Tab-separated table of C-alpha atoms in Angstrom:
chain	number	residue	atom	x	y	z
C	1044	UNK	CA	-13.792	-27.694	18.588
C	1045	UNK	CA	-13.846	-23.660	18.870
C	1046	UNK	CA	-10.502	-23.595	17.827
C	1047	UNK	CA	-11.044	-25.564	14.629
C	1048	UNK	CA	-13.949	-23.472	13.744
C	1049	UNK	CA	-11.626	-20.152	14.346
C	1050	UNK	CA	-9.249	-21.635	12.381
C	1051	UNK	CA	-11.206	-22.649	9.155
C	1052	UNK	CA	-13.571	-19.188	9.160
C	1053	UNK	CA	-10.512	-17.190	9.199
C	1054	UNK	CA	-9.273	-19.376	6.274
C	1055	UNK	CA	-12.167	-19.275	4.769
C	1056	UNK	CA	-12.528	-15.372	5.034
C	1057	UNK	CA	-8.903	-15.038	3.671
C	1058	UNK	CA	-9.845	-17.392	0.479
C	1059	UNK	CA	-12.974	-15.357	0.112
C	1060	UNK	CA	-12.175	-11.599	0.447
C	1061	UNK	CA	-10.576	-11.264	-2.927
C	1062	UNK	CA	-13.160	-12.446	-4.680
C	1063	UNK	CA	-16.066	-10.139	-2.831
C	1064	UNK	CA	-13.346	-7.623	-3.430
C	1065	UNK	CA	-13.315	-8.122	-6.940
C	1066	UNK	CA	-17.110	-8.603	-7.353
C	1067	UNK	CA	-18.341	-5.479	-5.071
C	1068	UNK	CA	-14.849	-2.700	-5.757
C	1069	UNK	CA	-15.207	-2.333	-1.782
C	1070	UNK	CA	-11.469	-2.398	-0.711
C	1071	UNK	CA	-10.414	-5.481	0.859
C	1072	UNK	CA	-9.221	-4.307	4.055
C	1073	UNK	CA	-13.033	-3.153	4.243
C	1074	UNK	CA	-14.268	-6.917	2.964
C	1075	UNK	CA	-12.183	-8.298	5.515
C	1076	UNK	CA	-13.599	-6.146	8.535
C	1077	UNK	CA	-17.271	-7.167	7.421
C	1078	UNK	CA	-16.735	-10.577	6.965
C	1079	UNK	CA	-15.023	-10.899	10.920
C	1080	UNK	CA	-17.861	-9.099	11.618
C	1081	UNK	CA	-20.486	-11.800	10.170
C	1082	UNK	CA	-18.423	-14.537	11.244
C	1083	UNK	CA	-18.805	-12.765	14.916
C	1084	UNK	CA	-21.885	-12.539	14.722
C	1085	UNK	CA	-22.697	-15.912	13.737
C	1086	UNK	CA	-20.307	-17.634	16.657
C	1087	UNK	CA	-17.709	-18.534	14.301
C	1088	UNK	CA	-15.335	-16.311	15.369
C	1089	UNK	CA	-15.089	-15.769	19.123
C	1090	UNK	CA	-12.422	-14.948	21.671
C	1091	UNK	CA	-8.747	-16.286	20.778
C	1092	UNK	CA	-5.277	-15.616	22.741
C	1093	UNK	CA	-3.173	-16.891	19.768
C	1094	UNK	CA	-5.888	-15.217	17.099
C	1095	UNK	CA	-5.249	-11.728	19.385
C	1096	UNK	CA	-1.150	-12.346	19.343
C	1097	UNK	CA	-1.289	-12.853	15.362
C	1098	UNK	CA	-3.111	-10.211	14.706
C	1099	UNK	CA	-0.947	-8.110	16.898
C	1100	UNK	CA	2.012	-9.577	14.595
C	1101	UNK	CA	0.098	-8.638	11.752
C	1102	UNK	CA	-0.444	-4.787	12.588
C	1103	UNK	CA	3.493	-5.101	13.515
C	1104	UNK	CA	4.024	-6.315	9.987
C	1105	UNK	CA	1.732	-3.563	8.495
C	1106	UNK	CA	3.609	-0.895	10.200
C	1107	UNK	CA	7.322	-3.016	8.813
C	1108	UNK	CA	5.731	-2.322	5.451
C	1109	UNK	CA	4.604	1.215	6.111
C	1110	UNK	CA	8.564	1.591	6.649
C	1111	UNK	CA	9.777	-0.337	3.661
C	1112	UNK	CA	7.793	2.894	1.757
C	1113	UNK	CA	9.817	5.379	3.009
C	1114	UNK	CA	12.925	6.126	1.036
C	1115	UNK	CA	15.588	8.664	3.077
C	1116	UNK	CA	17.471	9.319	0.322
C	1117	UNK	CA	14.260	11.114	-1.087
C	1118	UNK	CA	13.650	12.996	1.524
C	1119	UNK	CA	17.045	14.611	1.537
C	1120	UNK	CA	16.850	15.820	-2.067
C	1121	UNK	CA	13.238	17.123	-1.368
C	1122	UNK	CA	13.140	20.872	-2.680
C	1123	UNK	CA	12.680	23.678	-0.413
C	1124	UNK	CA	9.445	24.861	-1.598
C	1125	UNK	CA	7.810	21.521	-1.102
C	1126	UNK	CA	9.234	21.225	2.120
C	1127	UNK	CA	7.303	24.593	2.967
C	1128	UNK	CA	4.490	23.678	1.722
C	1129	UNK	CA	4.481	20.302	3.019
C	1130	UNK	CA	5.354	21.577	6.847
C	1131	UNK	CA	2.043	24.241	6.267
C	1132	UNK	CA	-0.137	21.605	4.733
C	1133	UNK	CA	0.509	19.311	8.495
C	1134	UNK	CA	0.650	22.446	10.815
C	1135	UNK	CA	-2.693	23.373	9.406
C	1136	UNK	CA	-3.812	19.628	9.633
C	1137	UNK	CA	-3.345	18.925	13.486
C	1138	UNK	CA	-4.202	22.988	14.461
C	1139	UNK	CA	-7.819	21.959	12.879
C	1140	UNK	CA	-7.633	18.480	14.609
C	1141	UNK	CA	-7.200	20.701	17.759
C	1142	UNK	CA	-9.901	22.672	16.994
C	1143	UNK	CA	-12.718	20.107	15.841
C	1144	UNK	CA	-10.990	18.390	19.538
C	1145	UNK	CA	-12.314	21.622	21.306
C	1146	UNK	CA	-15.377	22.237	19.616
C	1147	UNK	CA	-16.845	19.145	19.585
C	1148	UNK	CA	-16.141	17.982	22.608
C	1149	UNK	CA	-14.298	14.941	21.303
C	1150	UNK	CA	-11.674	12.556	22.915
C	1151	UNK	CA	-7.570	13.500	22.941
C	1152	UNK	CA	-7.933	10.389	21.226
C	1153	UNK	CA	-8.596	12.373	18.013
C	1154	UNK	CA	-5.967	14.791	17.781
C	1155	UNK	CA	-4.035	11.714	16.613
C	1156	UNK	CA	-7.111	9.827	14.210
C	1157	UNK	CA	-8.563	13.144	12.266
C	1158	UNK	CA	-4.388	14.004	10.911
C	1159	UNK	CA	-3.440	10.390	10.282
C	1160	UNK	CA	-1.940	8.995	7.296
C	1161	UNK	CA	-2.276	5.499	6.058
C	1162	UNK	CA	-1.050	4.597	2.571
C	1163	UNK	CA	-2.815	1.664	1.761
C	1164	UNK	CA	-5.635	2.968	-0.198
C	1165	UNK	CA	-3.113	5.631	-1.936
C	1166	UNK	CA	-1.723	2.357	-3.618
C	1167	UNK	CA	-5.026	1.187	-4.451
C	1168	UNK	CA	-5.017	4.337	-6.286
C	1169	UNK	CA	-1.687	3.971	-8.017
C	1170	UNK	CA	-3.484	0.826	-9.681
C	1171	UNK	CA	-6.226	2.492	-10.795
C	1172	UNK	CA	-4.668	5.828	-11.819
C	1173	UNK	CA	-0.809	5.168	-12.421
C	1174	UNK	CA	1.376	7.449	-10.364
C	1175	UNK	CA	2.220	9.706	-13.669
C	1176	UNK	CA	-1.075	11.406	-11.916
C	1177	UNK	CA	0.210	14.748	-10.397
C	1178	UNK	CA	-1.818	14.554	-7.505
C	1179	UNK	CA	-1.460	11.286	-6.692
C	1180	UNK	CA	2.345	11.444	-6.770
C	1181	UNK	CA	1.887	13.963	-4.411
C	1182	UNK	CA	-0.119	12.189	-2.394
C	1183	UNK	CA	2.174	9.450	-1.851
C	1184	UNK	CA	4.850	11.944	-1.030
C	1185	UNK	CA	2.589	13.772	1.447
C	1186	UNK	CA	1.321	9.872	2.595
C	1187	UNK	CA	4.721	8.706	3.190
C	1188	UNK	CA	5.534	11.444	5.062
C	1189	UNK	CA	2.385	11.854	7.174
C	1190	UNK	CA	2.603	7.813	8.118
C	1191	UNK	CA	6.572	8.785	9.804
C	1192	UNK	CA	4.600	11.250	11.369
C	1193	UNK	CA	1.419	9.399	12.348
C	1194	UNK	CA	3.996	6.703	13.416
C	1195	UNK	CA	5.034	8.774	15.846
C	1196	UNK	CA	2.441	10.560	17.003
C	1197	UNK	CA	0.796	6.488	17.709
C	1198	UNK	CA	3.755	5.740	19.693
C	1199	UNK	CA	3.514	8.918	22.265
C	1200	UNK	CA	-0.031	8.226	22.684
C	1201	UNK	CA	0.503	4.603	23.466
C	1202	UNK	CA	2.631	6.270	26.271
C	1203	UNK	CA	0.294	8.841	27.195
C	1204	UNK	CA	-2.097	5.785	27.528
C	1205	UNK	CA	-0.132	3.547	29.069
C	1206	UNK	CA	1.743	5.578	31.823
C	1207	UNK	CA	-0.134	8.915	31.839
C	1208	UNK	CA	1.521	12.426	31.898
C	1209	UNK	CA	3.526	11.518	35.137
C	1210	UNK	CA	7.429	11.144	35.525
C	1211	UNK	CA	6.652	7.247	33.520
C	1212	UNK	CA	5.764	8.874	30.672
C	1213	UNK	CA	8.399	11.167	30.461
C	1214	UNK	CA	10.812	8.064	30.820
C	1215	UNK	CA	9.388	6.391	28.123
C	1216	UNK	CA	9.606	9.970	25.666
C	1217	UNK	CA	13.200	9.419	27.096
C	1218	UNK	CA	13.643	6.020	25.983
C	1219	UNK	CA	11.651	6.213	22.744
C	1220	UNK	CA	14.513	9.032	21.911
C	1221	UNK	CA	17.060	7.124	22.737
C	1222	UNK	CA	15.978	4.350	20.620
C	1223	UNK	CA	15.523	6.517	17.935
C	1224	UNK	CA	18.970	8.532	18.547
C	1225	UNK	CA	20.562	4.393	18.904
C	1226	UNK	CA	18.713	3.673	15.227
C	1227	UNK	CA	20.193	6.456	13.447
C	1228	UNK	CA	23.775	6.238	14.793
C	1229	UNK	CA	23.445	1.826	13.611
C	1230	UNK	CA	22.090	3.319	10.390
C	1231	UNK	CA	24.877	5.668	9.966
C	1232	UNK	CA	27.080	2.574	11.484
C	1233	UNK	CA	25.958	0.523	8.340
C	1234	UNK	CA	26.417	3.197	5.884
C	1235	UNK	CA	29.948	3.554	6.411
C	1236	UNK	CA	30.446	-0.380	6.661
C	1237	UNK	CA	28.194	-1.166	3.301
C	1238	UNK	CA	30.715	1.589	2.099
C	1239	UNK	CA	34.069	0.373	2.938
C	1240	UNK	CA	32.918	-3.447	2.497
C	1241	UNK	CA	29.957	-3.248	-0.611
C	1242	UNK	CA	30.053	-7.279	-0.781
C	1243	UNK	CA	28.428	-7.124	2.571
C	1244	UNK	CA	25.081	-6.464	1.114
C	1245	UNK	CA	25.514	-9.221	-1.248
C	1246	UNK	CA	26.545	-11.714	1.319
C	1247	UNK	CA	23.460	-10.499	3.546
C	1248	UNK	CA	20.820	-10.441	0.561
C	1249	UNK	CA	22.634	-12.181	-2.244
C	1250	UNK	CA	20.816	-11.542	-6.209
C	1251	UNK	CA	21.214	-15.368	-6.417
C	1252	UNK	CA	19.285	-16.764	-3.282
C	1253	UNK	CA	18.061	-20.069	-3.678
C	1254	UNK	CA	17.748	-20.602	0.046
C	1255	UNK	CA	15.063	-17.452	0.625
C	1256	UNK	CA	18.040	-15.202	2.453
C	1257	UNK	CA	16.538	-12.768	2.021
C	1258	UNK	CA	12.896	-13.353	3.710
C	1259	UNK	CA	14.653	-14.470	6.447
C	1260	UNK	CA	17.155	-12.078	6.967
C	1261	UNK	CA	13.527	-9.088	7.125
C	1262	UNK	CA	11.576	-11.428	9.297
C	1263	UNK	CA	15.050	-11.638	12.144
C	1264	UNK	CA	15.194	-7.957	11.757
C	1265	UNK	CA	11.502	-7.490	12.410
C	1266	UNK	CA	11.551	-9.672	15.132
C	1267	UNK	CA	14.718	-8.339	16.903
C	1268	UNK	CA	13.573	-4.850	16.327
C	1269	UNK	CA	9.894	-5.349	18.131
C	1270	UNK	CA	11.910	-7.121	20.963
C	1271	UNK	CA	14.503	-4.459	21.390
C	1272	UNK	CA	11.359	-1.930	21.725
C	1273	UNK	CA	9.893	-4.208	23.693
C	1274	UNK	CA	12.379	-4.882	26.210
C	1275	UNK	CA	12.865	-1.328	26.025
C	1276	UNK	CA	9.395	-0.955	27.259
C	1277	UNK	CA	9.079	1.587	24.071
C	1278	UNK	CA	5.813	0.853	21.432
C	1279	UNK	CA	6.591	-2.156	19.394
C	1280	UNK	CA	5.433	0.003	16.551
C	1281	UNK	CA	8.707	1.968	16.444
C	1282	UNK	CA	10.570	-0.614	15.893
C	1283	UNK	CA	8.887	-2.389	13.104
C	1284	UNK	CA	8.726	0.689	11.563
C	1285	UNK	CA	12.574	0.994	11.999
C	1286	UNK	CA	12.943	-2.243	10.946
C	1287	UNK	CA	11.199	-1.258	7.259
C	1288	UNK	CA	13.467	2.217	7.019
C	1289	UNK	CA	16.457	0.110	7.488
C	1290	UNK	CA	15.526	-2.494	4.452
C	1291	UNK	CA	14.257	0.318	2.930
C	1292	UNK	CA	17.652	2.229	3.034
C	1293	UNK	CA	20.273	-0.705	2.496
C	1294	UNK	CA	18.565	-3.264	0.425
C	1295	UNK	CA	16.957	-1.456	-2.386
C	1296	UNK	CA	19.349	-4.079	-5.107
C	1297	UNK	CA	17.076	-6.618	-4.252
C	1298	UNK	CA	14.223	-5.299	-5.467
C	1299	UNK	CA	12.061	-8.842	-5.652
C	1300	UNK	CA	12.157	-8.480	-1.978
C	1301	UNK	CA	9.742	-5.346	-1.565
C	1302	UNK	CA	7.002	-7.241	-3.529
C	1303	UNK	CA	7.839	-10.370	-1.227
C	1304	UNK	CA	7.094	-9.062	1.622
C	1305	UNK	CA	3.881	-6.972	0.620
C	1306	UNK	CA	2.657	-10.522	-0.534
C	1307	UNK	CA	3.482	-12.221	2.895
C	1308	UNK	CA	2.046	-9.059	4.736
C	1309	UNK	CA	-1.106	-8.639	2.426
C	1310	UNK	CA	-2.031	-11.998	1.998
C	1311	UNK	CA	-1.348	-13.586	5.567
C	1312	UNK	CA	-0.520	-10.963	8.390
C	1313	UNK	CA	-2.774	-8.221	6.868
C	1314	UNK	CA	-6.046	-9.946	6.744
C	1315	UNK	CA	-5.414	-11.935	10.007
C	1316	UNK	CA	-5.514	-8.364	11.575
C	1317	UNK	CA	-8.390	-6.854	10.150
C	1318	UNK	CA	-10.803	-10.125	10.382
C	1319	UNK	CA	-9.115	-9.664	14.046
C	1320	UNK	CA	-10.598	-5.710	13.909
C	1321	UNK	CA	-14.193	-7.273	12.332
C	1322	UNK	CA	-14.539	-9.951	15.013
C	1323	UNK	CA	-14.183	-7.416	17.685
C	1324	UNK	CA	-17.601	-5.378	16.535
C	1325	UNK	CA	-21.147	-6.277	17.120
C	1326	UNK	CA	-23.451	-5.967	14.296
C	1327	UNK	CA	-26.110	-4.824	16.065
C	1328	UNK	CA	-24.604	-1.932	17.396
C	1329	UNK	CA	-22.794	-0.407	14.155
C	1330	UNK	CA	-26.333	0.370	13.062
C	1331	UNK	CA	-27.313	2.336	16.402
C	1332	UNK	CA	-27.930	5.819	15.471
C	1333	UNK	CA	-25.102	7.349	17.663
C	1334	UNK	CA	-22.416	5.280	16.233
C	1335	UNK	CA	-24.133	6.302	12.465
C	1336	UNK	CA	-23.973	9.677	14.146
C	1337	UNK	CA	-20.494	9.913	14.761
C	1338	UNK	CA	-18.892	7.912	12.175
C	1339	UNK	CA	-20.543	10.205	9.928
C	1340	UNK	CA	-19.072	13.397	12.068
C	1341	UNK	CA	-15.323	11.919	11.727
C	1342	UNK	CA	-15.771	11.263	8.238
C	1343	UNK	CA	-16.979	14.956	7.875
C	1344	UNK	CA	-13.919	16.394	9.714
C	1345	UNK	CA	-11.211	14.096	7.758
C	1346	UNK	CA	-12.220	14.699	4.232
C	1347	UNK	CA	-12.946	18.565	5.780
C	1348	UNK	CA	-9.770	19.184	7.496
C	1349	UNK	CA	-8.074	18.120	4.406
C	1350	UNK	CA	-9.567	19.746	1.915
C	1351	UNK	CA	-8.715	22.812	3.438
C	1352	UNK	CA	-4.714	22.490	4.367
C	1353	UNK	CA	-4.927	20.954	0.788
C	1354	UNK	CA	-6.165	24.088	-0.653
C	1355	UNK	CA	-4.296	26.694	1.809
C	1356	UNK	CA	-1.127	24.193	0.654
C	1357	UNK	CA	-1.264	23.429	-2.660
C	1358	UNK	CA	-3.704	25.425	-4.422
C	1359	UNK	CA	-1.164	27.709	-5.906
C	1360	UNK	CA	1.131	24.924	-7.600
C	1361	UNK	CA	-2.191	22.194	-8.327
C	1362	UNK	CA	-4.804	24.532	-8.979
C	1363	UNK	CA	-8.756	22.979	-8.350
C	1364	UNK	CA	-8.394	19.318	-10.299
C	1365	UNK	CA	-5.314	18.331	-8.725
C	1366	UNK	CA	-5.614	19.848	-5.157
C	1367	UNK	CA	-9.360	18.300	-4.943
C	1368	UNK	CA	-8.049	14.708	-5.679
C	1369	UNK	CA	-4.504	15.244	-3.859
C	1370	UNK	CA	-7.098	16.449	-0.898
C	1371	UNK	CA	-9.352	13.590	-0.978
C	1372	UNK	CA	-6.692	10.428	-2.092
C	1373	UNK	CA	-5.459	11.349	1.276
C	1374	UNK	CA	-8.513	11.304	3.509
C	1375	UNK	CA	-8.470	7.311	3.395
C	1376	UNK	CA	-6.420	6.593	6.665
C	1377	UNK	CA	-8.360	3.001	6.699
C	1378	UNK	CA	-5.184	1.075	8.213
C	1379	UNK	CA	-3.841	3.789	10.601
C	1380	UNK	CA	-7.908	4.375	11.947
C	1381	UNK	CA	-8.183	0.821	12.734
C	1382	UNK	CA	-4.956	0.733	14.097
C	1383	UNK	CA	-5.487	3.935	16.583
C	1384	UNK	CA	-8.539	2.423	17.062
C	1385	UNK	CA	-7.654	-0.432	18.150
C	1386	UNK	CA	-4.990	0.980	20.540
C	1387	UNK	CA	-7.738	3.522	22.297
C	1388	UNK	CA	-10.183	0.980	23.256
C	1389	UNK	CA	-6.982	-1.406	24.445
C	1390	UNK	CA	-6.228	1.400	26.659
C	1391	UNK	CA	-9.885	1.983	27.903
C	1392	UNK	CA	-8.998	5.918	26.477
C	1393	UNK	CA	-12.336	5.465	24.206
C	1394	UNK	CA	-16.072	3.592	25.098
C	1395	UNK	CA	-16.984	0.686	22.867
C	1396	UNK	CA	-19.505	2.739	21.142
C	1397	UNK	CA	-16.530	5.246	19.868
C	1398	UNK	CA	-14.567	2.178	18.783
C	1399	UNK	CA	-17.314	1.139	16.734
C	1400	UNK	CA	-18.023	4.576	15.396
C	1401	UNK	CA	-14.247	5.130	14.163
C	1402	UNK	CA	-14.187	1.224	12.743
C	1403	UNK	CA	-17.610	2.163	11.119
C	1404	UNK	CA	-16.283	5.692	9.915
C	1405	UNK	CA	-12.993	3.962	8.416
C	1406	UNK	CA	-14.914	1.922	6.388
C	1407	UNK	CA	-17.595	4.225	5.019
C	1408	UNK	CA	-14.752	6.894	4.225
C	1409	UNK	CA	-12.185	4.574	2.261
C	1410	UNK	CA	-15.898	3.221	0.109
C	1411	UNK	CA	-17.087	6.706	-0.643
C	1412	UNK	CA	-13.579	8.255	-1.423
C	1413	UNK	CA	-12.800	5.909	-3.326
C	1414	UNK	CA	-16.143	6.198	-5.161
C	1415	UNK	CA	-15.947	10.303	-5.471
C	1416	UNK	CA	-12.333	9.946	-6.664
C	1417	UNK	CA	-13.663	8.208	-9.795
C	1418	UNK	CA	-16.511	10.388	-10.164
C	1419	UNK	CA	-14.528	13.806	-10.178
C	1420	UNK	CA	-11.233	12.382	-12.084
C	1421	UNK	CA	-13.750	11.054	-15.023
C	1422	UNK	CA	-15.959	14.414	-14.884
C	1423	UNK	CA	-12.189	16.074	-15.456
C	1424	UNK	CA	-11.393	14.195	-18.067
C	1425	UNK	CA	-14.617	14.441	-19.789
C	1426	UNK	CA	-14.296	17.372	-19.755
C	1427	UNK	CA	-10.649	17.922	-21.079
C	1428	UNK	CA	-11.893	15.590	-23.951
C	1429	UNK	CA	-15.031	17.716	-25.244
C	1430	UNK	CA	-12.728	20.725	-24.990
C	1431	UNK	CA	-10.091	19.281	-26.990
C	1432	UNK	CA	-12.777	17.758	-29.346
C	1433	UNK	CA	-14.109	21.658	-30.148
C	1434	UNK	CA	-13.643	22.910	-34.019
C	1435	UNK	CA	-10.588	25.938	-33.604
C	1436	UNK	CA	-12.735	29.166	-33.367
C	1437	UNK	CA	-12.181	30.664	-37.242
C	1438	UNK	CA	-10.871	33.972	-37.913
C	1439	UNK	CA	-12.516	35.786	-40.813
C	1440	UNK	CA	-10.540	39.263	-41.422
């Protein structure tokens, strides 16, 4: 009987989310954490092996997508100015995540979670604002770049958690470079092949596919990636990810496939995971002063610490408009939070209180953001209105 009640609350919450979504403008991901949270709290949702393994499938599958975004060819062509820029804007990023570390007294935990990147709420963005923005289309440069980053910075802490700083962890930096030195020479592998033989591509992913070829041909890869890592005794994460770069790179003619798989990931694997996340927290305790306390602290430091590599950054190409909303469209690292989260308290690296304090502080940040975002892009644009509205200034000799 538990099991049917699991299984029709987290249908129900699926079904639902949307619509509270719509009703509220919270972002879903948010909607979905509360609502595993009620349904916690209310005995709906308890304790579940296979709930636990498909939600570990789903944050898999979010971290496949986060490597669908990234295009290679891009990044090659990147100019040389942005690339300095870029490589200050994260240097100054993770020296200030050392720093708030050392000051505050905080967990190593957080030298990953203050400089992550997630992109999900960057593409809520591109809804809303179009990505003819200037600062967002910076943002989602900077975003796709910071989650390779943040991809890899999650992967050598699940190490560091998992096998300390002894000789195993240095074995598994040793794999986790092979795998990625392995990746790149199959990648180069396939470029030469999809050179000399282009029909390959078409045979793999055909335009014509009545038989769904091409959903089937992501999910093998995505599954034969995560069990190479895993056999490999490397984070699963890495080879999602790899998994996405590798669509990403070679099957870009197909383009109904991208919004194929967001679909499968955002309305099945997606939410499994974060009414997963929701059903881990206890309501009584995400109202305890301390966690307030500290959600409210990492909040601080993430919009903080960005706001000033944004400005030390990009100031001199975006000037105040531009760098204030590039700054803050890129202090929502919902997904990634969760995510590190998630992988901390796994680990025992963090106490159930922090857990709940970086959940909480995930939430709270991607709802205000969001929020301020509006607020300062309509004061902006108010503003450029009234100025263009102004009579020209008459000139009498």
């Amino acid at each position: 009987m538990p099991d049917i009640t699991l299984i029709i609350t987290i249908s129900i919450i699926i079904v639902l989310s949307p619509f509270v979504s719509n009703i509220t403008r919270v972002p879903i991901a948010v909607i979905e954490i509360l609502l595993g949270v009620l349904g916690a709290y209310f005995g709906l949702l308890g304790k579940n092996e296979y709930f636990s393994i498909v939600a570990k499938v789903g944050f898999l599958f979010l971290m496949f997508i986060a490597g669908l975004e990234v295009n290679l060819k891009e990044f090659a062509n990147m100019k040389r100015d942005f690339l300095v820029r870029a490589g200050i804007y994260f240097t100054t990023l993770y020296a200030l995540a050392i720093i708030a570390y050392t000051i505050f007294n905080l967990s190593p935990i957080y030298i990953v979670i203050l400089p992550i990147f997630s992109l999900g709420m960057i593409m809520a963005l591109l809804k809303d604002y179009g990505k003819h923005q200037p600062w967002l289309n910076l943002a989602l440069t900077i975003g796709i770049a910071g989650e390779v980053i943040s991809i890899i910075a999650i992967t050598i802490l699940t190490g560091a958690l998992t096998f300390g700083f002894g000789f195993k962890f240095i074995e598994a930096l040793f794999m986790m470079g092979l795998f990625v030195v392995a990746t790149i020479t199959f990648f180069k592998f396939s470029k030469t092949m999809f050179w000399w033989f282009p029909e390959l591509k078409q045979a793999i992913i055909p335009f014509q596919d009545q038989k769904d070829q091409d959903i089937r041909f992501s999910m093998a890869l995505f599954f034969i990636m995560v069990a190479l890592a895993l056999w490999l005794k490397i984070d699963m994460v890495l080879g999602a990810f790899f998994a996405g770069i590798f669509l990403s790179s070679f099957f870009r003619h197909k383009t109904s496939l991208y919004d194929k798989l967001l679909s499968l990931c955002f309305g099945f694997f997606a939410p499994i995971f974060f009414v997963y996340v929701g059903s881990t927290l206890d309501l009584r305790t995400l109202f305890m002063p301390i966690v307030l306390k500290k959600a409210l602290l990492i909040i601080l430091l993430l919009v903080g610490m960005r706001l000033i590599a944004s400005f030390i950054a990009f100031y001199g190409a975006l000037k105040l408009k531009n760098t204030l909303l590039f700054a803050l469209s890129d202090s929502m690292p919902l997904m990634f939070m969760v995510a590190v989260a998630t992988i901390g308290m796994t680990a025992n690296a963090i106490s159930k209180l922090e857990y709940f304090s970086i959940i909480l502080a995930s939430m709270m940040d991607a709802i205000i953001i969001m929020t301020t975002v509006k607020i300062i892009f309509n004061f902006f644009e108010m503003k450029k209105k009234r100025e263009q509205q102004k009579p020209p200034i008459s000139r009498t000799a």
